[in-house]
Tab-separated table of N, CA and C in Angstrom:
chain	number	residue	atom	x	y	z
D	1	MET	N	109.584	133.545	134.552
D	1	MET	CA	108.509	132.418	134.709
D	1	MET	C	108.329	131.613	133.400
D	2	ARG	N	108.049	132.413	132.451
D	2	ARG	CA	107.972	131.772	131.024
D	2	ARG	C	109.309	131.195	130.635
D	3	ILE	N	110.348	131.502	130.703
D	3	ILE	CA	111.499	130.708	130.295
D	3	ILE	C	111.799	129.581	131.411
D	4	LEU	N	111.437	129.560	132.567
D	4	LEU	CA	111.367	128.306	133.485
D	4	LEU	C	110.192	127.166	132.714
D	5	ALA	N	109.235	127.699	132.538
D	5	ALA	CA	108.122	126.767	131.888
D	5	ALA	C	108.661	126.259	130.683
D	6	LEU	N	109.269	127.111	129.631
D	6	LEU	CA	109.834	126.684	128.600
D	6	LEU	C	110.837	125.677	128.548
D	7	LEU	N	112.041	125.826	129.570
D	7	LEU	CA	112.892	124.952	129.840
D	7	LEU	C	112.411	123.557	130.476
D	8	LEU	N	111.418	123.656	131.116
D	8	LEU	CA	110.739	122.437	131.857
D	8	LEU	C	109.992	121.656	130.625
D	9	SER	N	109.300	122.268	129.892
D	9	SER	CA	108.644	121.557	128.751
D	9	SER	C	109.753	120.762	127.771
D	10	LEU	N	110.879	121.664	127.478
D	10	LEU	CA	111.941	121.123	126.494
D	10	LEU	C	112.512	119.658	127.296
D	11	LEU	N	112.809	119.770	128.578
D	11	LEU	CA	113.494	118.880	129.245
D	11	LEU	C	112.652	117.651	129.236
D	12	LEU	N	111.070	117.740	129.370
D	12	LEU	CA	110.254	116.714	129.348
D	12	LEU	C	110.222	116.042	128.165
D	13	CYS	N	110.261	116.795	126.961
D	13	CYS	CA	110.156	116.339	125.594
D	13	CYS	C	111.457	115.690	125.263
D	14	ALA	N	112.466	115.853	125.837
D	14	ALA	CA	113.907	115.164	125.624
D	14	ALA	C	114.057	113.843	126.338
D	15	CYS	N	112.966	113.364	127.334
D	15	CYS	CA	112.948	112.144	127.997
D	15	CYS	C	112.473	111.361	127.201
D	16	GLN	N	111.779	111.425	126.054
D	16	GLN	CA	111.134	110.330	125.252
D	16	GLN	C	112.368	109.546	124.626
D	17	THR	N	112.220	108.151	124.533
D	17	THR	CA	113.434	107.447	124.125
D	17	THR	C	113.435	107.473	122.633
D	18	ASN	N	112.194	107.186	121.806
D	18	ASN	CA	112.265	107.380	120.412
D	18	ASN	C	111.032	107.625	119.966
D	19	PRO	N	110.709	108.839	119.949
D	19	PRO	CA	109.320	109.263	119.444
D	19	PRO	C	109.054	108.918	118.237
D	20	PHE	N	109.781	108.291	117.255
D	20	PHE	CA	109.472	107.852	115.833
D	20	PHE	C	109.047	106.412	115.684
D	21	ALA	N	109.508	105.566	116.880
D	21	ALA	CA	109.296	104.065	116.874
D	21	ALA	C	107.802	103.912	117.103
D	22	GLY	N	106.975	104.459	117.551
D	22	GLY	CA	105.689	104.039	117.944
D	22	GLY	C	105.432	102.915	119.009
D	23	ASP	N	104.457	102.498	119.475
D	23	ASP	CA	104.298	101.208	120.291
D	23	ASP	C	104.490	100.147	119.595
D	24	VAL	N	105.409	99.376	119.762
D	24	VAL	CA	105.815	97.907	119.089
D	24	VAL	C	104.981	96.945	119.738
D	25	PRO	N	104.160	96.251	118.774
D	25	PRO	CA	103.169	95.390	119.383
D	25	PRO	C	103.817	94.208	120.041
D	26	ASP	N	103.144	93.811	121.146
D	26	ASP	CA	103.874	92.661	121.990
D	26	ASP	C	104.314	91.597	121.339
D	27	LYS	N	103.484	90.875	120.481
D	27	LYS	CA	103.718	89.809	119.753
D	27	LYS	C	104.885	89.753	118.648
D	28	LEU	N	105.108	91.005	118.142
D	28	LEU	CA	106.084	91.423	117.444
D	28	LEU	C	107.395	91.599	117.901
D	29	SER	N	107.225	91.983	119.218
D	29	SER	CA	108.572	92.026	120.184
D	29	SER	C	109.016	90.651	120.508
D	30	LEU	N	108.071	90.124	120.842
D	30	LEU	CA	108.447	88.580	121.121
D	30	LEU	C	108.869	87.661	119.943
D	31	GLN	N	108.312	87.906	118.803
D	31	GLN	CA	108.784	87.281	117.765
D	31	GLN	C	110.345	87.643	117.390
D	32	THR	N	110.584	89.008	117.305
D	32	THR	CA	111.906	89.357	116.961
D	32	THR	C	112.884	88.837	118.114
D	33	LYS	N	112.602	88.606	119.285
D	33	LYS	CA	113.230	88.547	120.450
D	33	LYS	C	113.683	86.927	120.104
D	34	THR	N	112.575	85.998	119.878
D	34	THR	CA	112.544	84.747	119.638
D	34	THR	C	113.673	84.491	118.431
D	35	PHE	N	113.422	85.341	117.311
D	35	PHE	CA	114.360	85.296	116.202
D	35	PHE	C	115.738	85.523	116.427
D	36	GLU	N	116.032	86.355	117.453
D	36	GLU	CA	117.420	86.652	117.869
D	36	GLU	C	118.021	85.655	118.631
D	37	ASP	N	117.092	84.968	119.609
D	37	ASP	CA	117.705	83.808	120.499
D	37	ASP	C	117.992	82.803	119.428
D	38	VAL	N	117.144	82.237	118.587
D	38	VAL	CA	117.471	81.346	117.455
D	38	VAL	C	118.951	81.506	116.862
D	39	VAL	N	118.968	82.786	116.392
D	39	VAL	CA	120.448	83.102	115.712
D	39	VAL	C	121.473	82.965	116.587
D	40	ARG	N	121.376	83.484	117.764
D	40	ARG	CA	122.528	83.613	118.786
D	40	ARG	C	122.663	82.267	119.499
D	41	TRP	N	121.560	81.584	119.996
D	41	TRP	CA	121.990	80.372	120.718
D	41	TRP	C	121.572	79.172	120.072
D	42	GLY	N	120.494	79.182	118.944
D	42	GLY	CA	119.878	78.016	118.655
D	42	GLY	C	120.485	77.328	117.265
D	43	ALA	N	119.941	76.604	116.793
D	43	ALA	CA	120.222	75.893	115.434
D	43	ALA	C	119.786	76.825	114.359
D	44	LEU	N	120.843	77.248	113.393
D	44	LEU	CA	120.585	78.244	112.428
D	44	LEU	C	119.449	77.853	111.379
D	45	GLU	N	119.322	76.700	111.318
D	45	GLU	CA	118.272	76.180	110.404
D	45	GLU	C	116.951	76.599	110.707
D	46	LYS	N	116.678	76.947	111.971
D	46	LYS	CA	115.483	77.270	112.424
D	46	LYS	C	115.109	78.873	112.060
D	47	MET	N	116.059	79.442	111.571
D	47	MET	CA	115.649	80.776	111.148
D	47	MET	C	114.624	80.755	109.887
D	48	TYR	N	114.728	79.520	109.311
D	48	TYR	CA	113.626	79.587	108.058
D	48	TYR	C	112.306	79.332	108.540
D	49	LEU	N	111.951	79.209	109.642
D	49	LEU	CA	110.641	78.803	110.152
D	49	LEU	C	109.902	80.077	110.447
D	50	PHE	N	110.768	81.365	110.617
D	50	PHE	CA	110.266	82.570	110.692
D	50	PHE	C	109.722	83.290	109.325
D	51	LEU	N	109.980	82.603	108.103
D	51	LEU	CA	109.607	83.065	106.909
D	51	LEU	C	108.108	82.500	106.709
D	52	LYS	N	107.394	83.264	105.867
D	52	LYS	CA	105.994	82.976	105.343
D	52	LYS	C	106.144	81.655	104.515
D	53	GLN	N	105.289	80.793	104.988
D	53	GLN	CA	105.054	79.670	104.074
D	53	GLN	C	104.152	79.769	103.171
D	54	ASP	N	104.546	79.769	101.722
D	54	ASP	CA	103.393	79.856	100.702
D	54	ASP	C	103.354	78.492	100.040
D	55	PRO	N	102.122	77.705	100.324
D	55	PRO	CA	102.039	76.338	99.738
D	55	PRO	C	102.182	76.343	98.185
D	56	ALA	N	101.787	77.488	97.393
D	56	ALA	CA	101.970	77.430	95.908
D	56	ALA	C	103.384	77.672	95.560
D	57	GLN	N	104.293	78.072	96.288
D	57	GLN	CA	105.712	78.035	96.110
D	57	GLN	C	106.462	76.805	96.629
D	58	PRO	N	107.696	76.570	95.639
D	58	PRO	CA	108.410	75.537	96.315
D	58	PRO	C	109.089	75.763	97.682
D	59	PRO	N	109.369	74.877	98.592
D	59	PRO	CA	109.866	75.373	99.689
D	59	PRO	C	111.309	75.937	99.880
D	60	VAL	N	111.610	76.870	100.768
D	60	VAL	CA	112.671	77.532	100.706
D	60	VAL	C	113.950	76.631	101.092
D	61	GLN	N	115.072	76.870	100.334
D	61	GLN	CA	116.212	75.884	100.487
D	61	GLN	C	117.025	76.517	101.649
D	62	VAL	N	117.445	75.586	102.709
D	62	VAL	CA	118.163	76.052	103.782
D	62	VAL	C	119.413	75.930	103.103
D	63	GLN	N	120.221	77.052	103.723
D	63	GLN	CA	121.615	77.311	103.110
D	63	GLN	C	122.548	76.049	103.777
D	64	ASP	N	123.264	75.479	102.810
D	64	ASP	CA	124.240	74.480	103.454
D	64	ASP	C	125.353	75.150	104.055
D	65	GLY	N	125.936	74.239	105.213
D	65	GLY	CA	127.093	74.603	105.826
D	65	GLY	C	126.881	75.436	107.182
D	66	LEU	N	125.546	75.380	107.486
D	66	LEU	CA	125.293	76.227	108.531
D	66	LEU	C	125.871	75.684	109.842
D	67	ASP	N	126.193	74.565	110.071
D	67	ASP	CA	126.663	73.717	111.106
D	67	ASP	C	128.028	74.151	111.296
D	68	ASN	N	128.514	74.880	110.394
D	68	ASN	CA	130.060	75.307	110.441
D	68	ASN	C	129.904	76.750	110.850
D	69	VAL	N	128.893	77.164	111.054
D	69	VAL	CA	128.818	78.728	111.861
D	69	VAL	C	128.556	78.895	113.087
D	70	ARG	N	129.346	79.373	113.926
D	70	ARG	CA	128.979	79.765	115.313
D	70	ARG	C	128.975	81.326	115.728
D	71	VAL	N	127.496	81.784	115.974
D	71	VAL	CA	127.480	83.272	116.052
D	71	VAL	C	128.105	83.652	117.319
D	72	THR	N	128.555	84.684	117.413
D	72	THR	CA	129.210	85.182	118.540
D	72	THR	C	128.820	86.494	119.013
D	73	GLY	N	128.116	87.175	118.288
D	73	GLY	CA	127.369	88.302	118.731
D	73	GLY	C	126.202	88.738	117.859
D	74	TYR	N	125.250	89.471	118.487
D	74	TYR	CA	123.908	89.916	117.867
D	74	TYR	C	123.529	90.977	118.389
D	75	GLU	N	123.560	92.238	117.648
D	75	GLU	CA	123.175	93.584	117.992
D	75	GLU	C	122.185	93.957	117.175
D	76	SER	N	120.917	94.293	117.968
D	76	SER	CA	119.859	94.878	116.920
D	76	SER	C	119.281	96.025	117.202
D	77	SER	N	118.657	96.905	116.327
D	77	SER	CA	118.305	98.326	116.503
D	77	SER	C	116.853	98.066	116.967
D	78	GLN	N	116.309	99.409	117.416
D	78	GLN	CA	114.910	99.352	117.894
D	78	GLN	C	114.083	98.910	116.336
D	79	LEU	N	112.974	98.330	116.632
D	79	LEU	CA	112.109	98.360	115.670
D	79	LEU	C	111.569	99.632	115.081
D	80	GLY	N	111.477	99.621	113.954
D	80	GLY	CA	110.949	100.995	113.230
D	80	GLY	C	109.522	100.748	112.493
D	81	LYS	N	108.509	101.673	112.602
D	81	LYS	CA	107.331	101.228	112.265
D	81	LYS	C	107.171	101.795	110.806
D	82	ILE	N	106.773	100.975	109.956
D	82	ILE	CA	106.517	101.407	108.418
D	82	ILE	C	104.953	101.739	108.514
D	83	SER	N	104.317	100.773	108.678
D	83	SER	CA	102.810	100.950	108.901
D	83	SER	C	102.367	99.855	110.020
D	84	GLU	N	101.040	99.921	110.289
D	84	GLU	CA	100.465	99.126	111.537
D	84	GLU	C	101.090	97.881	111.311
D	85	THR	N	101.210	97.019	110.063
D	85	THR	CA	101.300	95.690	109.958
D	85	THR	C	102.667	95.536	109.313
D	86	ARG	N	103.485	96.452	109.344
D	86	ARG	CA	104.927	96.338	108.657
D	86	ARG	C	106.026	97.266	109.394
D	87	TRP	N	106.996	96.367	110.059
D	87	TRP	CA	107.924	97.020	110.841
D	87	TRP	C	109.314	96.603	110.100
D	88	ALA	N	110.192	97.507	110.405
D	88	ALA	CA	111.738	97.107	110.189
D	88	ALA	C	112.693	97.028	111.163
D	89	GLN	N	113.797	96.412	111.037
D	89	GLN	CA	114.824	96.152	112.138
D	89	GLN	C	116.072	95.824	111.469
D	90	THR	N	117.201	96.363	112.199
D	90	THR	CA	118.703	95.992	111.463
D	90	THR	C	119.386	95.175	112.542
D	91	ALA	N	119.892	94.171	112.323
D	91	ALA	CA	120.842	93.507	113.210
D	91	ALA	C	122.295	93.287	112.755
D	92	VAL	N	123.264	93.443	113.555
D	92	VAL	CA	124.553	93.216	113.228
D	92	VAL	C	124.851	91.807	113.796
D	93	ILE	N	125.331	90.919	113.130
D	93	ILE	CA	125.548	89.587	113.461
D	93	ILE	C	127.120	89.231	113.282
D	94	ASP	N	127.832	88.945	114.266
D	94	ASP	CA	129.288	88.508	114.353
D	94	ASP	C	129.207	86.961	114.252
D	95	TYR	N	130.074	86.410	113.568
D	95	TYR	CA	130.139	84.893	113.491
D	95	TYR	C	131.406	84.474	113.242
D	96	VAL	N	131.784	83.063	113.565
D	96	VAL	CA	132.930	82.630	113.070
D	96	VAL	C	132.655	81.103	112.207
D	97	LEU	N	133.488	81.006	111.255
D	97	LEU	CA	133.288	79.761	110.400
D	97	LEU	C	134.399	78.904	111.340
D	98	THR	N	133.741	77.888	111.821
D	98	THR	CA	134.584	77.055	112.829
D	98	THR	C	135.753	76.380	112.009
D	99	ASP	N	135.627	75.750	110.766
D	99	ASP	CA	136.583	75.085	110.373
D	99	ASP	C	137.650	75.774	109.793
D	100	ARG	N	137.478	77.124	109.711
D	100	ARG	CA	138.876	78.104	109.225
D	100	ARG	C	139.152	78.914	110.383
D	101	GLN	N	138.360	79.052	111.300
D	101	GLN	CA	138.510	80.064	112.404
D	101	GLN	C	138.695	81.568	111.788
D	102	VAL	N	137.706	81.839	110.842
D	102	VAL	CA	137.557	83.040	110.116
D	102	VAL	C	136.256	83.852	110.960
D	103	VAL	N	136.524	85.146	111.328
D	103	VAL	CA	135.701	85.864	112.023
D	103	VAL	C	135.133	86.806	110.916
D	104	ARG	N	133.674	86.773	110.849
D	104	ARG	CA	132.952	87.722	109.966
D	104	ARG	C	131.902	88.536	110.570
D	105	GLN	N	131.326	89.301	109.818
D	105	GLN	CA	130.143	90.107	110.288
D	105	GLN	C	129.210	90.497	109.109
D	106	LEU	N	127.965	90.374	109.523
D	106	LEU	CA	127.057	90.545	108.372
D	106	LEU	C	125.854	91.556	108.932
D	107	VAL	N	125.318	92.399	108.219
D	107	VAL	CA	124.069	93.360	108.541
D	107	VAL	C	123.072	92.682	108.056
D	108	ASP	N	121.996	92.337	108.912
D	108	ASP	CA	120.757	91.762	108.442
D	108	ASP	C	119.588	92.847	108.558
D	109	HIS	N	119.338	93.253	107.322
D	109	HIS	CA	118.104	94.145	107.502
D	109	HIS	C	116.734	93.181	107.271
D	110	GLN	N	115.817	93.401	108.426
D	110	GLN	CA	114.668	92.689	108.569
D	110	GLN	C	113.492	93.409	108.348
D	111	LEU	N	112.496	92.607	107.651
D	111	LEU	CA	111.219	93.226	107.307
D	111	LEU	C	110.125	92.292	108.062
D	112	TRP	N	109.457	92.757	109.143
D	112	TRP	CA	108.597	91.880	109.893
D	112	TRP	C	107.078	92.361	109.180
D	113	VAL	N	106.179	91.290	109.024
D	113	VAL	CA	104.808	91.664	108.456
D	113	VAL	C	103.777	90.697	109.077
D	114	SER	N	102.555	91.233	109.255
D	114	SER	CA	101.503	90.626	109.617
D	114	SER	C	100.345	90.626	108.907
D	115	ASP	N	99.773	89.604	108.559
D	115	ASP	CA	98.731	89.462	107.585
D	115	ASP	C	97.368	89.617	108.238
D	116	ASP	N	97.431	89.376	109.542
D	116	ASP	CA	96.059	88.936	110.412
D	116	ASP	C	95.914	90.220	111.392
D	117	GLU	N	96.369	91.332	111.223
D	117	GLU	CA	96.402	92.507	112.276
D	117	GLU	C	97.073	92.331	113.565
D	118	GLY	N	98.146	91.801	113.437
D	118	GLY	CA	99.077	91.571	114.405
D	118	GLY	C	99.193	90.345	115.313
D	119	LYS	N	98.172	89.437	114.907
D	119	LYS	CA	98.198	88.135	115.726
D	119	LYS	C	99.409	87.340	115.426
D	120	THR	N	99.713	87.132	114.223
D	120	THR	CA	101.082	86.597	114.066
D	120	THR	C	101.990	87.352	113.079
D	121	TRP	N	103.337	87.189	113.334
D	121	TRP	CA	104.484	88.048	112.547
D	121	TRP	C	105.302	86.999	111.941
D	122	TYR	N	105.441	87.438	110.755
D	122	TYR	CA	106.675	86.703	110.177
D	122	TYR	C	107.568	87.506	109.299
D	123	ARG	N	108.663	87.026	108.905
D	123	ARG	CA	109.836	87.570	108.271
D	123	ARG	C	109.513	87.663	106.667
D	124	GLU	N	109.324	88.863	105.991
D	124	GLU	CA	109.182	88.973	104.793
D	124	GLU	C	110.241	88.775	103.884
D	125	ASN	N	111.319	89.268	104.139
D	125	ASN	CA	112.525	89.330	103.388
D	125	ASN	C	113.373	87.849	103.685
D	126	PRO	N	114.144	87.527	102.995
D	126	PRO	CA	115.078	86.330	103.182
D	126	PRO	C	115.849	86.402	104.593
D	127	VAL	N	116.283	85.411	104.902
D	127	VAL	CA	117.143	85.325	106.098
D	127	VAL	C	118.428	85.566	105.671
D	128	PRO	N	119.521	86.032	106.407
D	128	PRO	CA	120.839	86.229	105.967
D	128	PRO	C	121.615	84.988	105.601
D	129	LEU	N	122.368	85.265	104.582
D	129	LEU	CA	123.381	84.288	104.244
D	129	LEU	C	124.705	84.232	104.993
D	130	PHE	N	125.273	83.469	105.392
D	130	PHE	CA	126.485	83.332	106.204
D	130	PHE	C	127.580	82.737	105.142
D	131	ARG	N	128.515	83.524	104.949
D	131	ARG	CA	129.537	83.006	103.929
D	131	ARG	C	130.583	83.186	104.520
């Protein structure tokens, strides 16, 4: 009987998807999904809208040649909790340089941060460079 109870408890514990990820805030989940949609289907210049705008700093320069990039794939990992207001995610982005028909891939390590207890989320690290 004890063995059956032990097996049942092990089976139930194994059903958790990712016990280390924590509960992803809804607004963060929506923000990362929107970022994915912009990269995958939208104008790549809009990626820069996800960065925190600091009025004391000069504006971030948008990479030249983004109109020559066509994203063909975007695979992201689960969000990993660093703290309540800091989460990390990694995405693999496949793309083609349309003028040369060169296929490329990059790994985008994303750091998402909230300064207002999860009401708004922005990307803390720079957006990926397409070369």
